[in-house]
Amino acid sequence: MKFDTPVPFARLNWFQEKLGLGDMEQQSLAKHRDRFLKQKQRFSEDFFRYFWEIKETRIILDHEKRGPHLQKLWEQWYELIFTESITPRVLGVLWRSGLRHVELNIDKRFINLGYAFVRQFFHETAKEAVPSEDQHRVTTPLNKLVDFCVLIETHAYVTATSQCDLEVVRGISHQVRNPLTVIGGNILRLQ
């Protein structure tokens, strides 16, 4: 099922504000951007390997041999996180990613596990590449950024699954209403 749910920009901006993910945090990351960008291919390879080792997610990765395509998408996501400020375009990409997970029927627990992997990877990269005096100024915004992505993902997931539930309820009510109409008409005739 394809979802055509518009991006709730006001809500996503509210999440960003509540997390305190502003220009200052993004500038702290921008200072070390190149150090993180050098790791984008390693990120996608490690991410793929991590989920390949899980039986339930290997099925998704192996479906139609989409592994290389997914790795390219993960590299693009990683690059987006470090090269662009939080703009409506970035919010749209993150929102559509959340909707896509529902379309593919990916278990929410594996999505959360993926973001836990992202957080660990960011922290390991910061520890290896960022000077020790800057690590706190980098890891705090990284944590906020991952939290922000998780909030967007969760909001998209809840919105899309609620939309699915509504469609199921509409279908069921239609199936119940038709026989009730016939029964009601027959009762009127009998009276």
mmCIF file of C-alpha atoms in Angstrom:
data_model
loop_
_atom_site.group_PDB
_atom_site.id
_atom_site.type_symbol
_atom_site.label_atom_id
_atom_site.label_comp_id
_atom_site.label_asym_id
_atom_site.label_seq_id
_atom_site.Cartn_x
_atom_site.Cartn_y
_atom_site.Cartn_z
ATOM 1 C CA MET A 1 0.000 0.000 0.000
ATOM 2 C CA LYS A 2 1.354 3.421 -0.994
ATOM 3 C CA PHE A 3 0.870 6.308 1.408
ATOM 4 C CA ASP A 4 0.386 9.834 0.198
ATOM 5 C CA THR A 5 0.421 11.435 3.616
ATOM 6 C CA PRO A 6 1.631 15.048 3.538
ATOM 7 C CA VAL A 7 4.641 16.006 5.623
ATOM 8 C CA PRO A 8 3.412 17.555 8.912
ATOM 9 C CA PHE A 9 6.024 20.333 8.915
ATOM 10 C CA ALA A 10 4.585 22.142 11.945
ATOM 11 C CA ARG A 11 4.740 18.996 14.079
ATOM 12 C CA LEU A 12 8.248 18.087 12.915
ATOM 13 C CA ASN A 13 9.481 21.616 13.604
ATOM 14 C CA TRP A 14 7.925 21.338 17.068
ATOM 15 C CA PHE A 15 9.921 18.101 17.658
ATOM 16 C CA GLN A 16 13.080 19.900 16.548
ATOM 17 C CA GLU A 17 12.381 22.785 18.917
ATOM 18 C CA LYS A 18 11.646 20.487 21.877
ATOM 19 C CA LEU A 19 14.915 18.613 21.303
ATOM 20 C CA GLY A 20 16.850 21.879 21.168
ATOM 21 C CA LEU A 21 18.277 20.996 17.761
ATOM 22 C CA GLY A 22 19.052 24.445 16.430
ATOM 23 C CA ASP A 23 21.624 26.228 14.327
ATOM 24 C CA MET A 24 24.311 26.070 17.022
ATOM 25 C CA GLU A 25 24.139 22.256 17.180
ATOM 26 C CA GLN A 26 24.193 21.981 13.411
ATOM 27 C CA GLN A 27 27.230 24.293 13.235
ATOM 28 C CA SER A 28 29.058 22.092 15.768
ATOM 29 C CA LEU A 29 28.554 19.148 13.429
ATOM 30 C CA ALA A 30 29.449 21.155 10.309
ATOM 31 C CA LYS A 31 32.894 21.839 11.743
ATOM 32 C CA HIS A 32 33.642 18.089 11.635
ATOM 33 C CA ARG A 33 31.507 17.209 8.599
ATOM 34 C CA ASP A 34 34.381 15.929 6.446
ATOM 35 C CA ARG A 35 35.532 13.539 9.161
ATOM 36 C CA PHE A 36 32.106 11.933 9.226
ATOM 37 C CA LEU A 37 31.568 11.964 5.461
ATOM 38 C CA LYS A 38 34.722 9.898 4.953
ATOM 39 C CA GLN A 39 32.870 7.111 6.792
ATOM 40 C CA LYS A 40 29.690 6.975 4.689
ATOM 41 C CA GLN A 41 30.641 3.864 2.727
ATOM 42 C CA ARG A 42 31.813 2.066 5.862
ATOM 43 C CA PHE A 43 28.511 3.080 7.486
ATOM 44 C CA SER A 44 26.399 1.522 4.724
ATOM 45 C CA GLU A 45 28.524 -1.636 4.629
ATOM 46 C CA ASP A 46 28.436 -2.075 8.421
ATOM 47 C CA PHE A 47 24.696 -1.340 8.502
ATOM 48 C CA PHE A 48 24.060 -3.932 5.810
ATOM 49 C CA ARG A 49 26.250 -6.528 7.544
ATOM 50 C CA TYR A 50 24.568 -5.845 10.897
ATOM 51 C CA PHE A 51 21.099 -6.550 9.521
ATOM 52 C CA TRP A 52 22.266 -9.380 7.258
ATOM 53 C CA GLU A 53 23.187 -11.322 10.397
ATOM 54 C CA ILE A 54 19.590 -11.131 11.660
ATOM 55 C CA LYS A 55 17.459 -13.863 10.095
ATOM 56 C CA GLU A 56 14.248 -11.799 9.952
ATOM 57 C CA THR A 57 15.863 -8.793 8.292
ATOM 58 C CA ARG A 58 17.998 -10.859 5.916
ATOM 59 C CA ILE A 59 14.777 -11.770 4.097
ATOM 60 C CA ILE A 60 14.132 -8.091 3.367
ATOM 61 C CA LEU A 61 17.736 -7.441 2.326
ATOM 62 C CA ASP A 62 17.825 -10.519 0.097
ATOM 63 C CA HIS A 63 14.478 -9.753 -1.575
ATOM 64 C CA GLU A 64 15.208 -9.339 -5.270
ATOM 65 C CA LYS A 65 18.905 -8.836 -4.422
ATOM 66 C CA ARG A 66 18.310 -5.218 -3.379
ATOM 67 C CA GLY A 67 21.304 -5.049 -1.030
ATOM 68 C CA PRO A 68 23.489 -2.798 -3.229
ATOM 69 C CA HIS A 69 20.546 -0.467 -3.880
ATOM 70 C CA LEU A 70 19.776 -0.215 -0.172
ATOM 71 C CA GLN A 71 23.422 0.420 0.656
ATOM 72 C CA LYS A 72 23.416 3.328 -1.812
ATOM 73 C CA LEU A 73 20.255 4.718 -0.168
ATOM 74 C CA TRP A 74 21.852 4.443 3.286
ATOM 75 C CA GLU A 75 24.940 6.273 2.038
ATOM 76 C CA GLN A 76 22.710 9.045 0.691
ATOM 77 C CA TRP A 77 20.832 9.254 4.004
ATOM 78 C CA TYR A 78 24.121 9.432 5.922
ATOM 79 C CA GLU A 79 25.444 12.134 3.614
ATOM 80 C CA LEU A 80 22.201 14.110 3.905
ATOM 81 C CA ILE A 81 22.485 14.102 7.705
ATOM 82 C CA PHE A 82 25.929 15.689 7.574
ATOM 83 C CA THR A 83 25.686 17.996 4.567
ATOM 84 C CA GLU A 84 22.347 19.747 4.891
ATOM 85 C CA SER A 85 20.668 21.785 7.553
ATOM 86 C CA ILE A 86 17.221 20.748 8.667
ATOM 87 C CA THR A 87 15.199 22.146 5.786
ATOM 88 C CA PRO A 88 11.746 21.242 4.478
ATOM 89 C CA ARG A 89 13.485 19.037 1.890
ATOM 90 C CA VAL A 90 15.352 17.117 4.604
ATOM 91 C CA LEU A 91 12.170 16.784 6.668
ATOM 92 C CA GLY A 92 10.395 15.429 3.585
ATOM 93 C CA VAL A 93 13.107 12.830 2.977
ATOM 94 C CA LEU A 94 12.996 11.665 6.594
ATOM 95 C CA TRP A 95 9.182 11.588 6.594
ATOM 96 C CA ARG A 96 8.974 9.560 3.369
ATOM 97 C CA SER A 97 11.545 7.156 4.785
ATOM 98 C CA GLY A 98 9.219 6.496 7.728
ATOM 99 C CA LEU A 99 6.256 5.957 5.417
ATOM 100 C CA ARG A 100 8.305 3.612 3.249
ATOM 101 C CA HIS A 101 9.068 1.421 6.261
ATOM 102 C CA VAL A 102 5.320 0.965 6.800
ATOM 103 C CA GLU A 103 4.771 0.232 3.089
ATOM 104 C CA LEU A 104 7.405 -2.497 3.312
ATOM 105 C CA ASN A 105 5.844 -3.771 6.535
ATOM 106 C CA ILE A 106 9.118 -3.549 8.460
ATOM 107 C CA ASP A 107 8.728 -4.338 12.136
ATOM 108 C CA LYS A 108 9.091 -1.140 14.173
ATOM 109 C CA ARG A 109 11.484 -2.902 16.555
ATOM 110 C CA PHE A 110 13.976 -3.414 13.712
ATOM 111 C CA ILE A 111 13.685 0.239 12.752
ATOM 112 C CA ASN A 112 14.480 1.225 16.338
ATOM 113 C CA LEU A 113 17.367 -1.240 16.308
ATOM 114 C CA GLY A 114 18.622 0.468 13.142
ATOM 115 C CA TYR A 115 18.640 3.853 14.838
ATOM 116 C CA ALA A 116 20.447 2.351 17.825
ATOM 117 C CA PHE A 117 23.092 1.136 15.367
ATOM 118 C CA VAL A 118 23.264 4.642 13.832
ATOM 119 C CA ARG A 119 23.819 6.213 17.256
ATOM 120 C CA GLN A 120 26.614 3.740 18.069
ATOM 121 C CA PHE A 121 28.256 4.292 14.692
ATOM 122 C CA PHE A 122 28.135 8.082 15.127
ATOM 123 C CA HIS A 123 29.676 7.806 18.593
ATOM 124 C CA GLU A 124 32.424 5.433 17.449
ATOM 125 C CA THR A 125 33.228 7.717 14.521
ATOM 126 C CA ALA A 126 33.348 10.748 16.809
ATOM 127 C CA LYS A 127 35.649 8.914 19.205
ATOM 128 C CA GLU A 128 38.007 7.926 16.346
ATOM 129 C CA ALA A 129 37.949 11.106 14.246
ATOM 130 C CA VAL A 130 37.058 14.101 16.421
ATOM 131 C CA PRO A 131 39.651 15.649 18.753
ATOM 132 C CA SER A 132 38.889 14.825 22.382
ATOM 133 C CA GLU A 133 38.281 18.478 23.340
ATOM 134 C CA ASP A 134 35.440 18.668 20.748
ATOM 135 C CA GLN A 135 33.832 15.277 21.329
ATOM 136 C CA HIS A 136 31.161 16.490 23.750
ATOM 137 C CA ARG A 137 30.273 19.385 21.430
ATOM 138 C CA VAL A 138 29.781 16.802 18.671
ATOM 139 C CA THR A 139 28.151 13.853 20.460
ATOM 140 C CA THR A 140 25.404 15.949 22.052
ATOM 141 C CA PRO A 141 24.116 17.275 18.686
ATOM 142 C CA LEU A 142 24.528 13.787 17.190
ATOM 143 C CA ASN A 143 22.296 12.369 19.926
ATOM 144 C CA LYS A 144 19.708 15.077 19.301
ATOM 145 C CA LEU A 145 19.852 14.392 15.577
ATOM 146 C CA VAL A 146 19.290 10.656 16.031
ATOM 147 C CA ASP A 147 16.456 11.351 18.496
ATOM 148 C CA PHE A 148 14.930 13.704 15.935
ATOM 149 C CA CYS A 149 15.113 11.043 13.213
ATOM 150 C CA VAL A 150 13.504 8.495 15.560
ATOM 151 C CA LEU A 151 10.669 10.939 16.366
ATOM 152 C CA ILE A 152 10.003 11.598 12.678
ATOM 153 C CA GLU A 153 10.127 7.881 11.905
ATOM 154 C CA THR A 154 7.769 7.056 14.766
ATOM 155 C CA HIS A 155 5.340 9.830 13.831
ATOM 156 C CA ALA A 156 5.276 8.639 10.203
ATOM 157 C CA TYR A 157 4.839 5.062 11.360
ATOM 158 C CA VAL A 158 1.932 5.893 13.672
ATOM 159 C CA THR A 159 0.275 8.116 11.053
ATOM 160 C CA ALA A 160 0.551 5.492 8.309
ATOM 161 C CA THR A 161 -0.589 2.570 10.466
ATOM 162 C CA SER A 162 -3.524 4.647 11.733
ATOM 163 C CA GLN A 163 -4.448 5.351 8.123
ATOM 164 C CA CYS A 164 -4.312 1.587 7.421
ATOM 165 C CA ASP A 165 -6.488 0.880 10.452
ATOM 166 C CA LEU A 166 -9.069 3.428 9.294
ATOM 167 C CA GLU A 167 -9.240 1.830 5.855
ATOM 168 C CA VAL A 168 -9.749 -1.600 7.425
ATOM 169 C CA VAL A 169 -12.524 -0.224 9.663
ATOM 170 C CA ARG A 170 -14.195 1.428 6.646
ATOM 171 C CA GLY A 171 -14.061 -1.855 4.755
ATOM 172 C CA ILE A 172 -15.521 -3.800 7.665
ATOM 173 C CA SER A 173 -18.286 -1.257 8.260
ATOM 174 C CA HIS A 174 -19.183 -1.413 4.565
ATOM 175 C CA GLN A 175 -19.386 -5.218 4.760
ATOM 176 C CA VAL A 176 -21.579 -5.040 7.890
ATOM 177 C CA ARG A 177 -23.785 -2.223 6.625
ATOM 178 C CA ASN A 178 -24.866 -4.005 3.420
ATOM 179 C CA PRO A 179 -26.433 -7.055 5.137
ATOM 180 C CA LEU A 180 -27.974 -4.818 7.812
ATOM 181 C CA THR A 181 -29.665 -2.742 5.122
ATOM 182 C CA VAL A 182 -31.121 -5.886 3.536
ATOM 183 C CA ILE A 183 -32.272 -7.219 6.923
ATOM 184 C CA GLY A 184 -33.782 -3.840 7.834
ATOM 185 C CA GLY A 185 -35.643 -3.719 4.495
ATOM 186 C CA ASN A 186 -37.009 -7.241 5.022
ATOM 187 C CA ILE A 187 -38.182 -6.333 8.544
ATOM 188 C CA LEU A 188 -40.024 -3.296 7.190
ATOM 189 C CA ARG A 189 -41.653 -5.495 4.545
ATOM 190 C CA LEU A 190 -42.724 -8.060 7.139
ATOM 191 C CA GLN A 191 -44.271 -5.338 9.327
#
